[in-house]
């Protein structure tokens, strides 16, 4: 995801043990958690459950002990206690070897191979300011990597249009799809080829969720990005985020739209219900600018939204950073009301029942 931002923020050590790992409730013997579950700068989190039963989280570039990390990765057995495990993309691709813009990864597992979709600025942009970010793909045999880039970008374009990729296999049609987009344009989808590292021959992108041109500074739909698609019959739900992720003018939220087809048309929550916005997560309490989420399901069948937010008590990793650039990782349960997902009293800061594990 774009970082107004682009300066690396120094990361603190791993999440402190107090209040973060699952704890036992003496009266009910129920595990609980308290946000944040990962108290470091970990923007744009994607969480998957790998075939080994472990959860892996991937995030936009960061820094640890003064060393840049291209794609951050952490793992957990319970979605609550997380261990940082280094850089999923330790070697930069040849076409982006001199830049340091590696954003918003998504990882999927198929047939024993892990596919990392991400955005990066090409070296060509260093001499040609008209060049923007590119969509890219890398593969690995293990969820933690190391991932190896396929050798050339999947697609490039102006500004930050080609960011925030999310791969999704349509359970109804079997089609392999890639969602992406921002740069004040629409969120798009296009079919992937069988190799999953190229677009299907003859396929073209389809616009799905559009921006709303407005000068209203409270309208999250002025910019849309960070798509995450799930299927819960009979609807496909697209979670996405809107407006300004970070910095002094941070104004960001997680939003939702739905469709009966993975390739649209999608109707936003606001369009369907007449609500003021399509937001299901907005600033609340100590949490500012929540958004850019993924969704994962626990053993009970409960969907959990995993997202970043700024803790207003500590909005920077170090004093020289811009405000609202330290984005930590939170989780909260989703509930479905009248066919729409809602976040149950989020963003939360109090102890709550933890996800159910097998």
PDB file of N, CA and C in Angstrom, residues 286-334:
ATOM      1  N   UNK A 286      -8.094   4.555  21.248  1.00  0.00           N
ATOM      2  CA  UNK A 286      -6.657   4.765  21.045  1.00  0.00           C
ATOM      3  C   UNK A 286      -6.206   4.431  19.636  1.00  0.00           C
ATOM      4  N   UNK A 287      -7.116   3.943  18.782  1.00  0.00           N
ATOM      5  CA  UNK A 287      -6.717   3.461  17.462  1.00  0.00           C
ATOM      6  C   UNK A 287      -7.128   4.433  16.355  1.00  0.00           C
ATOM      7  N   UNK A 288      -6.141   4.882  15.606  1.00  0.00           N
ATOM      8  CA  UNK A 288      -6.363   5.789  14.490  1.00  0.00           C
ATOM      9  C   UNK A 288      -6.065   5.069  13.178  1.00  0.00           C
ATOM     10  N   UNK A 289      -6.786   5.448  12.123  1.00  0.00           N
ATOM     11  CA  UNK A 289      -6.534   4.993  10.749  1.00  0.00           C
ATOM     12  C   UNK A 289      -6.458   3.474  10.614  1.00  0.00           C
ATOM     13  N   UNK A 290      -7.463   2.728  11.105  1.00  0.00           N
ATOM     14  CA  UNK A 290      -7.432   1.268  10.948  1.00  0.00           C
ATOM     15  C   UNK A 290      -7.767   0.859   9.524  1.00  0.00           C
ATOM     16  N   UNK A 291      -7.100  -0.185   9.037  1.00  0.00           N
ATOM     17  CA  UNK A 291      -7.430  -0.645   7.697  1.00  0.00           C
ATOM     18  C   UNK A 291      -6.402  -1.580   7.111  1.00  0.00           C
ATOM     19  N   UNK A 292      -6.476  -1.736   5.804  1.00  0.00           N
ATOM     20  CA  UNK A 292      -5.694  -2.667   4.994  1.00  0.00           C
ATOM     21  C   UNK A 292      -5.656  -4.043   5.656  1.00  0.00           C
ATOM     22  N   UNK A 293      -6.752  -4.738   5.517  1.00  0.00           N
ATOM     23  CA  UNK A 293      -6.959  -5.966   6.275  1.00  0.00           C
ATOM     24  C   UNK A 293      -6.831  -7.236   5.442  1.00  0.00           C
ATOM     25  N   UNK A 294      -6.720  -8.339   6.140  1.00  0.00           N
ATOM     26  CA  UNK A 294      -6.949  -9.678   5.603  1.00  0.00           C
ATOM     27  C   UNK A 294      -7.998 -10.336   6.491  1.00  0.00           C
ATOM     28  N   UNK A 295      -8.504 -11.494   6.064  1.00  0.00           N
ATOM     29  CA  UNK A 295      -9.524 -12.218   6.820  1.00  0.00           C
ATOM     30  C   UNK A 295      -9.100 -13.674   6.914  1.00  0.00           C
ATOM     31  N   UNK A 296      -9.182 -14.238   8.122  1.00  0.00           N
ATOM     32  CA  UNK A 296      -8.820 -15.637   8.338  1.00  0.00           C
ATOM     33  C   UNK A 296      -9.878 -16.260   9.245  1.00  0.00           C
ATOM     34  N   UNK A 297     -10.108 -17.562   9.080  1.00  0.00           N
ATOM     35  CA  UNK A 297     -11.171 -18.251   9.816  1.00  0.00           C
ATOM     36  C   UNK A 297     -10.566 -19.189  10.849  1.00  0.00           C
ATOM     37  N   UNK A 298     -11.119 -19.178  12.076  1.00  0.00           N
ATOM     38  CA  UNK A 298     -10.599 -20.049  13.130  1.00  0.00           C
ATOM     39  C   UNK A 298     -11.320 -21.395  13.131  1.00  0.00           C
ATOM     40  N   UNK A 299     -10.979 -22.253  14.087  1.00  0.00           N
ATOM     41  CA  UNK A 299     -11.526 -23.611  14.135  1.00  0.00           C
ATOM     42  C   UNK A 299     -13.016 -23.628  14.427  1.00  0.00           C
ATOM     43  N   UNK A 300     -13.529 -22.568  15.025  1.00  0.00           N
ATOM     44  CA  UNK A 300     -14.948 -22.469  15.326  1.00  0.00           C
ATOM     45  C   UNK A 300     -15.753 -22.016  14.118  1.00  0.00           C
ATOM     46  N   UNK A 301     -15.060 -21.582  13.072  1.00  0.00           N
ATOM     47  CA  UNK A 301     -15.727 -21.045  11.893  1.00  0.00           C
ATOM     48  C   UNK A 301     -15.938 -19.550  11.958  1.00  0.00           C
ATOM     49  N   UNK A 302     -15.375 -18.905  12.976  1.00  0.00           N
ATOM     50  CA  UNK A 302     -15.476 -17.457  13.107  1.00  0.00           C
ATOM     51  C   UNK A 302     -14.449 -16.783  12.206  1.00  0.00           C
ATOM     52  N   UNK A 303     -14.898 -15.789  11.449  1.00  0.00           N
ATOM     53  CA  UNK A 303     -13.987 -14.991  10.635  1.00  0.00           C
ATOM     54  C   UNK A 303     -13.358 -13.907  11.503  1.00  0.00           C
ATOM     55  N   UNK A 304     -12.056 -13.725  11.324  1.00  0.00           N
ATOM     56  CA  UNK A 304     -11.310 -12.693  12.040  1.00  0.00           C
ATOM     57  C   UNK A 304     -10.713 -11.726  11.038  1.00  0.00           C
ATOM     58  N   UNK A 305     -10.875 -10.460  11.298  1.00  0.00           N
ATOM     59  CA  UNK A 305     -10.263  -9.439  10.465  1.00  0.00           C
ATOM     60  C   UNK A 305      -8.934  -9.061  11.096  1.00  0.00           C
ATOM     61  N   UNK A 306      -7.885  -9.103  10.293  1.00  0.00           N
ATOM     62  CA  UNK A 306      -6.533  -8.764  10.725  1.00  0.00           C
ATOM     63  C   UNK A 306      -6.155  -7.482  10.000  1.00  0.00           C
ATOM     64  N   UNK A 307      -5.716  -6.478  10.721  1.00  0.00           N
ATOM     65  CA  UNK A 307      -5.521  -5.164  10.107  1.00  0.00           C
ATOM     66  C   UNK A 307      -4.474  -4.372  10.873  1.00  0.00           C
ATOM     67  N   UNK A 308      -4.070  -3.263  10.288  1.00  0.00           N
ATOM     68  CA  UNK A 308      -3.156  -2.390  11.005  1.00  0.00           C
ATOM     69  C   UNK A 308      -3.895  -1.149  11.485  1.00  0.00           C
ATOM     70  N   UNK A 309      -3.344  -0.518  12.496  1.00  0.00           N
ATOM     71  CA  UNK A 309      -3.864   0.749  13.001  1.00  0.00           C
ATOM     72  C   UNK A 309      -2.733   1.467  13.726  1.00  0.00           C
ATOM     73  N   UNK A 310      -2.899   2.764  13.911  1.00  0.00           N
ATOM     74  CA  UNK A 310      -1.920   3.571  14.631  1.00  0.00           C
ATOM     75  C   UNK A 310      -2.380   3.729  16.080  1.00  0.00           C
ATOM     76  N   UNK A 311      -1.507   3.395  17.000  1.00  0.00           N
ATOM     77  CA  UNK A 311      -1.768   3.635  18.422  1.00  0.00           C
ATOM     78  C   UNK A 311      -1.445   5.104  18.692  1.00  0.00           C
ATOM     79  N   UNK A 312      -2.461   5.894  19.037  1.00  0.00           N
ATOM     80  CA  UNK A 312      -2.252   7.331  19.197  1.00  0.00           C
ATOM     81  C   UNK A 312      -1.281   7.640  20.340  1.00  0.00           C
ATOM     82  N   UNK A 313      -1.058   6.664  21.222  1.00  0.00           N
ATOM     83  CA  UNK A 313      -0.113   6.872  22.316  1.00  0.00           C
ATOM     84  C   UNK A 313       1.331   6.711  21.851  1.00  0.00           C
ATOM     85  N   UNK A 314       1.510   6.059  20.708  1.00  0.00           N
ATOM     86  CA  UNK A 314       2.844   5.880  20.140  1.00  0.00           C
ATOM     87  C   UNK A 314       2.737   5.836  18.627  1.00  0.00           C
ATOM     88  N   UNK A 315       2.575   6.991  17.988  1.00  0.00           N
ATOM     89  CA  UNK A 315       2.321   7.038  16.545  1.00  0.00           C
ATOM     90  C   UNK A 315       3.569   6.987  15.673  1.00  0.00           C
ATOM     91  N   UNK A 316       4.751   6.920  16.295  1.00  0.00           N
ATOM     92  CA  UNK A 316       6.010   6.854  15.556  1.00  0.00           C
ATOM     93  C   UNK A 316       6.869   5.738  16.136  1.00  0.00           C
ATOM     94  N   UNK A 317       7.740   5.180  15.292  1.00  0.00           N
ATOM     95  CA  UNK A 317       8.713   4.216  15.789  1.00  0.00           C
ATOM     96  C   UNK A 317       9.905   4.909  16.428  1.00  0.00           C
ATOM     97  N   UNK A 318      10.265   6.069  15.881  1.00  0.00           N
ATOM     98  CA  UNK A 318      11.349   6.858  16.461  1.00  0.00           C
ATOM     99  C   UNK A 318      11.009   8.332  16.289  1.00  0.00           C
ATOM    100  N   UNK A 319      11.606   9.208  17.090  1.00  0.00           N
ATOM    101  CA  UNK A 319      11.206  10.617  17.100  1.00  0.00           C
ATOM    102  C   UNK A 319      11.303  11.319  15.754  1.00  0.00           C
ATOM    103  N   UNK A 320      12.196  10.873  14.891  1.00  0.00           N
ATOM    104  CA  UNK A 320      12.372  11.548  13.608  1.00  0.00           C
ATOM    105  C   UNK A 320      11.359  11.101  12.553  1.00  0.00           C
ATOM    106  N   UNK A 321      10.576  10.073  12.833  1.00  0.00           N
ATOM    107  CA  UNK A 321       9.570   9.602  11.882  1.00  0.00           C
ATOM    108  C   UNK A 321       8.393  10.563  11.818  1.00  0.00           C
ATOM    109  N   UNK A 322       7.699  10.542  10.694  1.00  0.00           N
ATOM    110  CA  UNK A 322       6.464  11.297  10.571  1.00  0.00           C
ATOM    111  C   UNK A 322       5.422  10.703  11.506  1.00  0.00           C
ATOM    112  N   UNK A 323       4.466  11.513  11.902  1.00  0.00           N
ATOM    113  CA  UNK A 323       3.402  11.035  12.777  1.00  0.00           C
ATOM    114  C   UNK A 323       2.508  10.045  12.021  1.00  0.00           C
ATOM    115  N   UNK A 324       1.910   9.134  12.755  1.00  0.00           N
ATOM    116  CA  UNK A 324       0.967   8.149  12.201  1.00  0.00           C
ATOM    117  C   UNK A 324       1.608   7.257  11.140  1.00  0.00           C
ATOM    118  N   UNK A 325       2.836   6.829  11.414  1.00  0.00           N
ATOM    119  CA  UNK A 325       3.518   5.903  10.507  1.00  0.00           C
ATOM    120  C   UNK A 325       3.859   4.579  11.176  1.00  0.00           C
ATOM    121  N   UNK A 326       3.647   4.479  12.458  1.00  0.00           N
ATOM    122  CA  UNK A 326       3.875   3.206  13.158  1.00  0.00           C
ATOM    123  C   UNK A 326       2.539   2.463  13.216  1.00  0.00           C
ATOM    124  N   UNK A 327       2.382   1.502  12.299  1.00  0.00           N
ATOM    125  CA  UNK A 327       1.107   0.803  12.148  1.00  0.00           C
ATOM    126  C   UNK A 327       1.243  -0.624  12.686  1.00  0.00           C
ATOM    127  N   UNK A 328       0.597  -0.888  13.793  1.00  0.00           N
ATOM    128  CA  UNK A 328       0.717  -2.168  14.482  1.00  0.00           C
ATOM    129  C   UNK A 328      -0.426  -3.093  14.066  1.00  0.00           C
ATOM    130  N   UNK A 329      -0.298  -4.391  14.374  1.00  0.00           N
ATOM    131  CA  UNK A 329      -1.275  -5.366  13.892  1.00  0.00           C
ATOM    132  C   UNK A 329      -2.307  -5.716  14.959  1.00  0.00           C
ATOM    133  N   UNK A 330      -3.577  -5.659  14.559  1.00  0.00           N
ATOM    134  CA  UNK A 330      -4.709  -5.955  15.430  1.00  0.00           C
ATOM    135  C   UNK A 330      -5.563  -7.055  14.808  1.00  0.00           C
ATOM    136  N   UNK A 331      -6.361  -7.699  15.651  1.00  0.00           N
ATOM    137  CA  UNK A 331      -7.369  -8.646  15.175  1.00  0.00           C
ATOM    138  C   UNK A 331      -8.679  -8.382  15.908  1.00  0.00           C
ATOM    139  N   UNK A 332      -9.776  -8.675  15.248  1.00  0.00           N
ATOM    140  CA  UNK A 332     -11.097  -8.614  15.876  1.00  0.00           C
ATOM    141  C   UNK A 332     -12.035  -9.556  15.132  1.00  0.00           C
ATOM    142  N   UNK A 333     -13.043 -10.118  15.826  1.00  0.00           N
ATOM    143  CA  UNK A 333     -13.980 -11.026  15.162  1.00  0.00           C
ATOM    144  C   UNK A 333     -14.964 -10.282  14.278  1.00  0.00           C
ATOM    145  N   UNK A 334     -15.362 -10.946  13.206  1.00  0.00           N
ATOM    146  CA  UNK A 334     -16.414 -10.433  12.335  1.00  0.00           C
ATOM    147  C   UNK A 334     -17.742 -11.104  12.686  1.00  0.00           C
TER     148      UNK A 334
END
